[in-house]
Amino acid sequence: MQQVDPAAVGFDAERLRRLGRAIQGDVDRGLYDGAQVAVGRAGKLVLSEAIGYSDRAQGRALRTDDVLVAFSISKQLVVAAVLSFVERGLLSLALPVADVLPAFGARGKGSVTLFHLLTHTGGVMADLPALPLEELIDYERVTAFVCASAPEAPPGQRVIYSKMCAHAVMASMLVAVDPERRPFATIIDDLILKPLGMRDTTLGPPPGDRYVAPVVPRYRRPAGMFTAEAVAVSAQLMLHPGSQIPGAGYTTTAGDFYRFADLLRGGGARDGYRLLSPLSIDLATRNCTGDMPSSLMDYALGMRNWLPWPAYHGLGFFLRGDTLTPGPLPSLASPRTFGGWGSGTSCFWVDPARDVCFSLITVGSLEDSDHLPRTQRLGDIALAAVVA
């Protein structure tokens, strides 16, 4: 992707250089090992850098084309495909999941809808299912487990962030209604990856023997959402041959995810290709969960002396909202800013009021209550460079 002069789209170039310096300072202090970052405005890329190490132990410098495990920003790829199917009339937001996957209706889940899955309000289990490791990498096995499970809350009453299960179910729904009966990975390839030129993004490990930066936890406080050991095991699962974990299992680069973010910034279109209508983007980026908090970071409230805050979930996207929060989106961002983040490693967002998009994937996984303030701080540095 060709970069333009930052001043041409209203950035102060010296202020923008603060972003790279901040990351380099973090790396020099050993807080994490490296980062790929991309920033653009009005469809023009103004910054694309790789800073630090892809493997600190081996002294290997990070490159912009190094493939990284990005964890839960994979979820927004699933979401975009689901919204595309809604536009085609193949799915609808009010559709009970059991109308597509009849087994899902067991144990009181018959009234859970696609809307509930997208907003994490369906009571679908938060944690990883109790399955053997070889089955956790198969979204169809995960879907079957969820179908047989009881909900954790009635639909619409709580925001329970589903780390893996809800997006496995949505992947199964996509396959079930697809007129071409394509495998899930092919649906995402055809709708998103190939049209956007996201050549470095793959469900599971990249083909051949292409290098993937190792996932190394750099925790500086007690484990919260995931232990360091769980993070390492999760990365191994995602890189296992044949792994298909729709909600967390894509390997990618910050440059590739910038392309996806820029499509969302463009109202669902980029470089002559349209995936979604502006109306769908507008609906998906409205607060669908009111003032309800999310269970996701409950563990950190006492540990970090944080107060609960509204979940601000749209249809599959995290929103900035009107309340100052510990992250992950910038404090300087407009309330309708939306995006996603992956445990310990990644974040992307679009600020529609400023026409800015941002993509970050790091090496050296942080405990999540450190990761969220990091993405917020780096995002604020980027937005503070917008001066016109």
CSV table of C-alpha atoms in Angstrom, one decimal:
chain,number,residue,atom,x,y,z
A,1,MET,CA,0.0,0.0,0.0
A,2,GLN,CA,1.4,3.4,-1.0
A,3,GLN,CA,1.7,6.0,1.8
A,4,VAL,CA,0.9,9.6,1.3
A,5,ASP,CA,2.2,12.7,3.0
A,6,PRO,CA,0.4,12.9,6.4
A,7,ALA,CA,-0.2,16.7,5.9
A,8,ALA,CA,-2.2,15.9,2.7
A,9,VAL,CA,-5.0,14.5,4.9
A,10,GLY,CA,-4.7,16.7,7.9
A,11,PHE,CA,-2.1,14.9,10.1
A,12,ASP,CA,0.8,16.7,11.7
A,13,ALA,CA,3.8,14.5,10.6
A,14,GLU,CA,5.9,15.2,13.7
A,15,ARG,CA,3.0,14.4,16.0
A,16,LEU,CA,2.3,11.2,14.1
A,17,ARG,CA,6.0,10.2,14.6
A,18,ARG,CA,5.2,10.1,18.4
A,19,LEU,CA,3.3,6.9,17.8
A,20,GLY,CA,6.4,5.0,16.6
A,21,ARG,CA,8.5,6.5,19.3
A,22,ALA,CA,6.0,5.4,22.0
A,23,ILE,CA,6.0,1.8,20.7
A,24,GLN,CA,9.8,1.8,20.5
A,25,GLY,CA,10.0,3.1,24.0
A,26,ASP,CA,7.7,0.3,25.2
A,27,VAL,CA,9.8,-2.3,23.4
A,28,ASP,CA,13.1,-0.9,24.8
A,29,ARG,CA,11.7,-1.1,28.3
A,30,GLY,CA,10.7,-4.8,27.7
A,31,LEU,CA,7.0,-4.2,28.1
A,32,TYR,CA,6.4,-6.1,24.9
A,33,ASP,CA,8.5,-7.2,22.0
A,34,GLY,CA,7.2,-5.4,18.9
A,35,ALA,CA,4.3,-4.0,17.0
A,36,GLN,CA,2.9,-3.6,13.5
A,37,VAL,CA,0.8,-0.4,13.1
A,38,ALA,CA,-1.0,1.2,10.3
A,39,VAL,CA,-2.9,4.5,10.2
A,40,GLY,CA,-4.9,6.2,7.5
A,41,ARG,CA,-7.5,8.9,6.8
A,42,ALA,CA,-10.0,9.4,4.0
A,43,GLY,CA,-8.8,6.2,2.4
A,44,LYS,CA,-5.2,7.3,2.4
A,45,LEU,CA,-2.5,5.4,4.3
A,46,VAL,CA,-0.2,7.7,6.2
A,47,LEU,CA,1.8,5.3,8.4
A,48,SER,CA,2.7,1.6,8.1
A,49,GLU,CA,5.5,0.5,10.4
A,50,ALA,CA,7.0,-2.6,12.1
A,51,ILE,CA,8.8,-1.8,15.3
A,52,GLY,CA,10.8,-4.0,17.6
A,53,TYR,CA,11.1,-7.8,17.4
A,54,SER,CA,9.1,-10.7,16.0
A,55,ASP,CA,11.3,-12.9,18.1
A,56,ARG,CA,13.2,-11.1,20.8
A,57,ALA,CA,15.0,-14.3,22.0
A,58,GLN,CA,16.4,-14.8,18.5
A,59,GLY,CA,17.0,-11.2,17.8
A,60,ARG,CA,14.7,-11.3,14.8
A,61,ALA,CA,13.4,-7.8,13.8
A,62,LEU,CA,9.7,-7.5,13.1
A,63,ARG,CA,8.7,-6.8,9.5
A,64,THR,CA,5.5,-5.4,8.1
A,65,ASP,CA,4.8,-8.6,6.2
A,66,ASP,CA,5.4,-11.0,9.2
A,67,VAL,CA,2.3,-13.0,10.0
A,68,LEU,CA,1.0,-12.6,13.5
A,69,VAL,CA,-1.6,-14.4,15.6
A,70,ALA,CA,-4.2,-11.7,16.3
A,71,PHE,CA,-6.8,-13.5,18.4
A,72,SER,CA,-10.3,-12.0,18.6
A,73,ILE,CA,-10.2,-9.4,15.8
A,74,SER,CA,-11.1,-12.5,13.8
A,75,LYS,CA,-14.6,-12.0,15.2
A,76,GLN,CA,-15.3,-8.9,13.1
A,77,LEU,CA,-14.5,-10.9,9.9
A,78,VAL,CA,-17.3,-13.3,10.9
A,79,VAL,CA,-19.6,-10.3,11.7
A,80,ALA,CA,-19.0,-8.7,8.4
A,81,ALA,CA,-19.9,-11.9,6.6
A,82,VAL,CA,-23.1,-12.3,8.7
A,83,LEU,CA,-24.1,-8.7,7.9
A,84,SER,CA,-23.6,-9.4,4.2
A,85,PHE,CA,-25.8,-12.5,4.4
A,86,VAL,CA,-28.5,-10.3,6.2
A,87,GLU,CA,-28.3,-7.9,3.3
A,88,ARG,CA,-28.9,-10.8,0.9
A,89,GLY,CA,-31.9,-12.0,2.8
A,90,LEU,CA,-30.2,-15.2,3.7
A,91,LEU,CA,-30.3,-14.4,7.4
A,92,SER,CA,-32.2,-11.8,9.5
A,93,LEU,CA,-31.3,-10.2,12.8
A,94,ALA,CA,-34.5,-11.3,14.5
A,95,LEU,CA,-34.1,-14.8,13.3
A,96,PRO,CA,-34.1,-17.4,16.0
A,97,VAL,CA,-30.8,-19.4,15.7
A,98,ALA,CA,-32.8,-22.6,16.1
A,99,ASP,CA,-34.6,-21.8,12.8
A,100,VAL,CA,-31.3,-22.4,11.0
A,101,LEU,CA,-29.7,-24.9,13.5
A,102,PRO,CA,-32.6,-26.8,15.1
A,103,ALA,CA,-30.4,-28.5,17.7
A,104,PHE,CA,-29.5,-25.0,19.1
A,105,GLY,CA,-33.0,-24.7,20.6
A,106,ALA,CA,-32.3,-27.3,23.3
A,107,ARG,CA,-32.3,-26.4,27.0
A,108,GLY,CA,-34.2,-23.2,26.7
A,109,LYS,CA,-32.3,-21.5,23.9
A,110,GLY,CA,-35.1,-21.4,21.4
A,111,SER,CA,-35.7,-17.7,21.6
A,112,VAL,CA,-32.0,-16.7,21.2
A,113,THR,CA,-31.7,-14.8,17.9
A,114,LEU,CA,-28.9,-13.8,15.6
A,115,PHE,CA,-29.1,-10.3,17.1
A,116,HIS,CA,-28.4,-11.8,20.5
A,117,LEU,CA,-25.3,-13.6,19.2
A,118,LEU,CA,-23.9,-10.5,17.6
A,119,THR,CA,-24.4,-8.4,20.7
A,120,HIS,CA,-23.2,-11.0,23.2
A,121,THR,CA,-26.7,-11.0,24.9
A,122,GLY,CA,-27.8,-14.5,24.1
A,123,GLY,CA,-26.5,-16.1,27.2
A,124,VAL,CA,-24.1,-18.3,25.1
A,125,MET,CA,-21.3,-19.6,27.3
A,126,ALA,CA,-18.4,-17.2,27.9
A,127,ASP,CA,-15.6,-19.6,28.3
A,128,LEU,CA,-14.1,-22.2,26.1
A,129,PRO,CA,-16.1,-25.4,26.0
A,130,ALA,CA,-14.8,-28.5,27.9
A,131,LEU,CA,-13.7,-30.3,24.8
A,132,PRO,CA,-10.4,-32.1,23.9
A,133,LEU,CA,-7.9,-29.8,22.3
A,134,GLU,CA,-8.3,-31.5,18.9
A,135,GLU,CA,-12.0,-30.7,19.0
A,136,LEU,CA,-11.6,-27.1,20.1
A,137,ILE,CA,-10.0,-26.3,16.7
A,138,ASP,CA,-13.2,-27.5,14.8
A,139,TYR,CA,-16.0,-24.9,14.9
A,140,GLU,CA,-18.6,-27.6,14.0
A,141,ARG,CA,-17.7,-29.6,17.2
A,142,VAL,CA,-17.8,-26.4,19.2
A,143,THR,CA,-21.2,-25.6,17.7
A,144,ALA,CA,-22.5,-29.0,18.6
A,145,PHE,CA,-21.3,-28.5,22.2
A,146,VAL,CA,-23.0,-25.1,22.5
A,147,CYS,CA,-26.3,-26.6,21.0
A,148,ALA,CA,-26.3,-29.2,23.8
A,149,SER,CA,-25.5,-26.6,26.6
A,150,ALA,CA,-27.8,-24.6,28.8
A,151,PRO,CA,-27.6,-20.8,28.5
A,152,GLU,CA,-25.8,-18.8,31.2
A,153,ALA,CA,-28.6,-16.1,31.2
A,154,PRO,CA,-31.9,-15.5,29.5
A,155,PRO,CA,-31.6,-13.7,26.1
A,156,GLY,CA,-31.4,-9.9,26.3
A,157,GLN,CA,-30.7,-9.7,30.0
A,158,ARG,CA,-26.9,-9.7,30.4
A,159,VAL,CA,-23.9,-9.0,28.2
A,160,ILE,CA,-21.8,-12.1,28.5
A,161,TYR,CA,-18.9,-11.9,26.1
A,162,SER,CA,-18.5,-15.2,24.3
A,163,LYS,CA,-14.8,-15.9,23.7
A,164,MET,CA,-15.3,-18.6,21.1
A,165,CYS,CA,-18.7,-20.2,21.1
A,166,ALA,CA,-21.1,-17.5,19.7
A,167,HIS,CA,-18.9,-17.0,16.6
A,168,ALA,CA,-18.6,-20.8,16.0
A,169,VAL,CA,-22.4,-20.9,15.9
A,170,MET,CA,-22.6,-17.9,13.5
A,171,ALA,CA,-20.0,-19.6,11.3
A,172,SER,CA,-22.2,-22.7,11.2
A,173,MET,CA,-25.2,-20.6,10.4
A,174,LEU,CA,-23.4,-19.0,7.4
A,175,VAL,CA,-22.5,-22.5,6.1
A,176,ALA,CA,-26.1,-23.8,6.6
A,177,VAL,CA,-27.8,-21.0,4.6
A,178,ASP,CA,-25.1,-20.4,2.0
A,179,PRO,CA,-26.6,-21.1,-1.5
A,180,GLU,CA,-23.3,-22.4,-2.7
A,181,ARG,CA,-22.7,-24.6,0.4
A,182,ARG,CA,-19.1,-23.3,0.7
A,183,PRO,CA,-17.0,-24.1,3.7
A,184,PHE,CA,-16.7,-21.3,6.3
A,185,ALA,CA,-13.2,-20.4,5.4
A,186,THR,CA,-14.1,-20.1,1.7
A,187,ILE,CA,-17.0,-17.8,2.5
A,188,ILE,CA,-14.7,-15.4,4.3
A,189,ASP,CA,-12.1,-15.7,1.5
A,190,ASP,CA,-14.6,-15.0,-1.2
A,191,LEU,CA,-16.4,-12.1,0.6
A,192,ILE,CA,-13.5,-10.3,2.3
A,193,LEU,CA,-10.0,-11.6,2.0
A,194,LYS,CA,-9.6,-12.0,-1.8
A,195,PRO,CA,-11.6,-8.8,-2.8
A,196,LEU,CA,-9.6,-6.7,-0.3
A,197,GLY,CA,-6.2,-8.2,-1.2
A,198,MET,CA,-5.7,-9.5,2.3
A,199,ARG,CA,-3.2,-12.0,1.1
A,200,ASP,CA,-1.5,-12.4,4.5
A,201,THR,CA,-4.7,-13.4,6.3
A,202,THR,CA,-5.6,-17.1,6.8
A,203,LEU,CA,-7.9,-19.1,9.0
A,204,GLY,CA,-5.3,-21.2,10.9
A,205,PRO,CA,-1.7,-21.3,10.0
A,206,PRO,CA,-0.5,-19.8,6.7
A,207,PRO,CA,0.2,-22.2,3.9
A,208,GLY,CA,3.6,-23.7,3.4
A,209,ASP,CA,6.4,-23.0,5.8
A,210,ARG,CA,5.8,-19.3,6.1
A,211,TYR,CA,7.1,-17.7,9.3
A,212,VAL,CA,4.7,-16.8,12.1
A,213,ALA,CA,5.9,-14.8,15.0
A,214,PRO,CA,5.7,-16.7,18.3
A,215,VAL,CA,3.1,-15.7,20.9
A,216,VAL,CA,5.1,-15.0,24.1
A,217,PRO,CA,3.2,-13.8,27.2
A,218,ARG,CA,4.8,-10.7,28.8
A,219,TYR,CA,2.6,-10.5,31.8
A,220,ARG,CA,3.5,-8.0,34.5
A,221,ARG,CA,0.6,-8.7,36.9
A,222,PRO,CA,-1.4,-11.8,37.9
A,223,ALA,CA,-3.3,-13.5,35.1
A,224,GLY,CA,-6.8,-12.4,34.6
A,225,MET,CA,-8.9,-13.5,31.7
A,226,PHE,CA,-6.3,-16.0,30.5
A,227,THR,CA,-3.2,-17.4,32.2
A,228,ALA,CA,0.1,-17.1,30.4
A,229,GLU,CA,-0.1,-20.9,29.8
A,230,ALA,CA,-3.6,-20.6,28.3
A,231,VAL,CA,-2.4,-18.0,25.9
A,232,ALA,CA,0.5,-20.2,24.7
A,233,VAL,CA,-1.8,-23.2,24.3
A,234,SER,CA,-4.4,-21.1,22.4
A,235,ALA,CA,-1.7,-19.9,20.0
A,236,GLN,CA,-0.7,-23.5,19.4
A,237,LEU,CA,-4.3,-24.5,18.7
A,238,MET,CA,-4.7,-21.7,16.2
A,239,LEU,CA,-1.5,-22.7,14.4
A,240,HIS,CA,-2.4,-26.4,14.3
A,241,PRO,CA,-2.8,-27.7,10.7
A,242,GLY,CA,-6.5,-27.6,9.8
A,243,SER,CA,-7.4,-25.3,12.7
A,244,GLN,CA,-10.7,-23.5,12.2
A,245,ILE,CA,-11.6,-21.2,15.1
A,246,PRO,CA,-13.7,-18.5,13.5
A,247,GLY,CA,-13.8,-16.1,16.5
A,248,ALA,CA,-10.1,-16.1,17.3
A,249,GLY,CA,-8.1,-18.2,14.8
A,250,TYR,CA,-7.0,-15.9,11.9
A,251,THR,CA,-3.3,-15.1,11.4
A,252,THR,CA,-2.8,-11.8,9.7
A,253,THR,CA,-0.8,-8.5,9.6
A,254,ALA,CA,-1.7,-5.0,10.6
A,255,GLY,CA,-1.5,-3.9,7.0
A,256,ASP,CA,-4.1,-6.5,6.0
A,257,PHE,CA,-6.4,-5.5,8.8
A,258,TYR,CA,-6.0,-1.8,7.9
A,259,ARG,CA,-7.6,-2.8,4.5
A,260,PHE,CA,-10.6,-4.3,6.3
A,261,ALA,CA,-10.9,-1.3,8.6
A,262,ASP,CA,-10.7,1.0,5.6
A,263,LEU,CA,-13.6,-0.9,4.0
A,264,LEU,CA,-15.7,-0.3,7.1
A,265,ARG,CA,-14.6,3.4,7.1
A,266,GLY,CA,-15.7,3.6,3.5
A,267,GLY,CA,-19.3,2.6,4.4
A,268,GLY,CA,-18.7,-1.0,3.4
A,269,ALA,CA,-16.7,-0.4,0.2
A,270,ARG,CA,-13.1,-0.1,-0.8
A,271,ASP,CA,-11.3,0.1,-4.2
A,272,GLY,CA,-14.4,-0.5,-6.2
A,273,TYR,CA,-15.6,-3.5,-4.2
A,274,ARG,CA,-18.7,-3.2,-2.0
A,275,LEU,CA,-19.3,-5.8,0.8
A,276,LEU,CA,-21.9,-3.9,2.8
A,277,SER,CA,-24.2,-1.0,2.5
A,278,PRO,CA,-23.7,2.2,4.5
A,279,LEU,CA,-27.0,1.5,6.1
A,280,SER,CA,-25.7,-1.8,7.6
A,281,ILE,CA,-22.5,-0.1,8.8
A,282,ASP,CA,-24.7,2.6,10.5
A,283,LEU,CA,-26.9,0.1,12.2
A,284,ALA,CA,-24.1,-2.2,13.3
A,285,THR,CA,-22.2,0.7,15.0
A,286,ARG,CA,-25.1,1.9,17.2
A,287,ASN,CA,-25.1,1.0,20.9
A,288,CYS,CA,-27.3,-2.1,21.1
A,289,THR,CA,-26.7,-2.9,24.8
A,290,GLY,CA,-27.7,0.4,26.5
A,291,ASP,CA,-26.1,0.9,29.9
A,292,MET,CA,-25.6,-2.8,30.6
A,293,PRO,CA,-22.0,-3.7,31.6
A,294,SER,CA,-20.1,-6.6,30.1
A,295,SER,CA,-18.8,-9.5,32.2
A,296,LEU,CA,-15.6,-9.6,30.1
A,297,MET,CA,-13.4,-7.5,32.4
A,298,ASP,CA,-15.2,-8.1,35.7
A,299,TYR,CA,-12.1,-9.8,37.0
A,300,ALA,CA,-10.0,-6.6,36.6
A,301,LEU,CA,-12.3,-4.2,38.5
A,302,GLY,CA,-10.9,-4.8,41.9
A,303,MET,CA,-7.4,-5.6,40.7
A,304,ARG,CA,-7.1,-2.3,38.8
A,305,ASN,CA,-9.5,-0.2,40.9
A,306,TRP,CA,-11.8,0.3,37.9
A,307,LEU,CA,-15.5,1.0,38.0
A,308,PRO,CA,-17.8,-1.0,35.8
A,309,TRP,CA,-18.7,0.7,32.5
A,310,PRO,CA,-21.3,0.1,29.7
A,311,ALA,CA,-20.4,-2.6,27.3
A,312,TYR,CA,-21.2,-0.4,24.3
A,313,HIS,CA,-21.7,-3.3,21.9
A,314,GLY,CA,-23.0,-2.8,18.4
A,315,LEU,CA,-23.8,-5.6,16.1
A,316,GLY,CA,-20.5,-7.4,16.6
A,317,PHE,CA,-18.4,-4.3,17.1
A,318,PHE,CA,-17.0,-2.6,20.3
A,319,LEU,CA,-18.1,1.1,20.4
A,320,ARG,CA,-16.3,4.1,22.0
A,321,GLY,CA,-19.6,5.4,23.5
A,322,ASP,CA,-20.0,8.4,25.7
A,323,THR,CA,-18.2,7.2,28.9
A,324,LEU,CA,-14.5,7.4,29.6
A,325,THR,CA,-13.4,3.8,30.0
A,326,PRO,CA,-10.0,2.0,30.5
A,327,GLY,CA,-10.0,1.0,26.8
A,328,PRO,CA,-9.6,-0.4,24.2
A,329,LEU,CA,-10.7,2.5,22.0
A,330,PRO,CA,-9.1,6.0,22.2
A,331,SER,CA,-10.4,8.6,24.7
A,332,LEU,CA,-10.0,11.2,22.0
A,333,ALA,CA,-12.2,9.2,19.6
A,334,SER,CA,-15.8,10.3,18.7
A,335,PRO,CA,-18.6,8.3,20.4
A,336,ARG,CA,-19.5,6.4,17.2
A,337,THR,CA,-15.9,5.0,16.9
A,338,PHE,CA,-16.1,1.3,16.5
A,339,GLY,CA,-13.7,-1.7,16.1
A,340,GLY,CA,-12.5,-4.8,17.7
A,341,TRP,CA,-9.6,-6.1,19.9
A,342,GLY,CA,-7.9,-9.4,20.4
A,343,SER,CA,-6.7,-10.7,23.8
A,344,GLY,CA,-3.3,-9.3,24.7
A,345,THR,CA,-2.2,-8.5,21.2
A,346,SER,CA,-4.4,-6.5,18.8
A,347,CYS,CA,-6.9,-3.7,18.1
A,348,PHE,CA,-8.4,-2.0,15.1
A,349,TRP,CA,-10.9,0.9,15.0
A,350,VAL,CA,-12.6,3.4,12.7
A,351,ASP,CA,-13.5,6.9,13.8
A,352,PRO,CA,-16.2,7.9,11.3
A,353,ALA,CA,-16.3,11.6,12.5
A,354,ARG,CA,-12.6,12.0,11.8
A,355,ASP,CA,-12.5,9.6,8.9
A,356,VAL,CA,-9.5,7.8,10.5
A,357,CYS,CA,-8.8,4.1,10.8
A,358,PHE,CA,-6.1,2.4,12.9
A,359,SER,CA,-4.7,-1.1,13.0
A,360,LEU,CA,-2.3,-2.5,15.6
A,361,ILE,CA,-1.0,-6.1,16.2
A,362,THR,CA,1.7,-6.6,18.8
A,363,VAL,CA,4.2,-9.3,19.6
A,364,GLY,CA,4.6,-10.1,23.3
A,365,SER,CA,1.1,-10.7,24.7
A,366,LEU,CA,0.1,-8.5,27.6
A,367,GLU,CA,-2.4,-9.4,30.4
A,368,ASP,CA,-5.6,-7.9,29.1
A,369,SER,CA,-6.0,-5.2,31.8
A,370,ASP,CA,-2.7,-3.9,30.5
A,371,HIS,CA,-3.5,-4.5,26.9
A,372,LEU,CA,-6.6,-2.3,26.9
A,373,PRO,CA,-4.9,0.8,28.3
A,374,ARG,CA,-2.1,0.3,25.8
A,375,THR,CA,-4.3,0.2,22.8
A,376,GLN,CA,-6.2,3.3,24.1
A,377,ARG,CA,-2.9,5.2,24.8
A,378,LEU,CA,-1.5,4.4,21.3
A,379,GLY,CA,-4.8,5.2,19.7
A,380,ASP,CA,-4.9,8.6,21.4
A,381,ILE,CA,-1.4,9.4,20.2
A,382,ALA,CA,-2.5,8.7,16.6
A,383,LEU,CA,-5.7,10.8,16.9
A,384,ALA,CA,-3.8,13.7,18.6
A,385,ALA,CA,-1.9,14.0,15.3
A,386,VAL,CA,-5.1,15.0,13.4
A,387,VAL,CA,-4.9,18.8,13.3
A,388,ALA,CA,-7.0,19.7,10.3
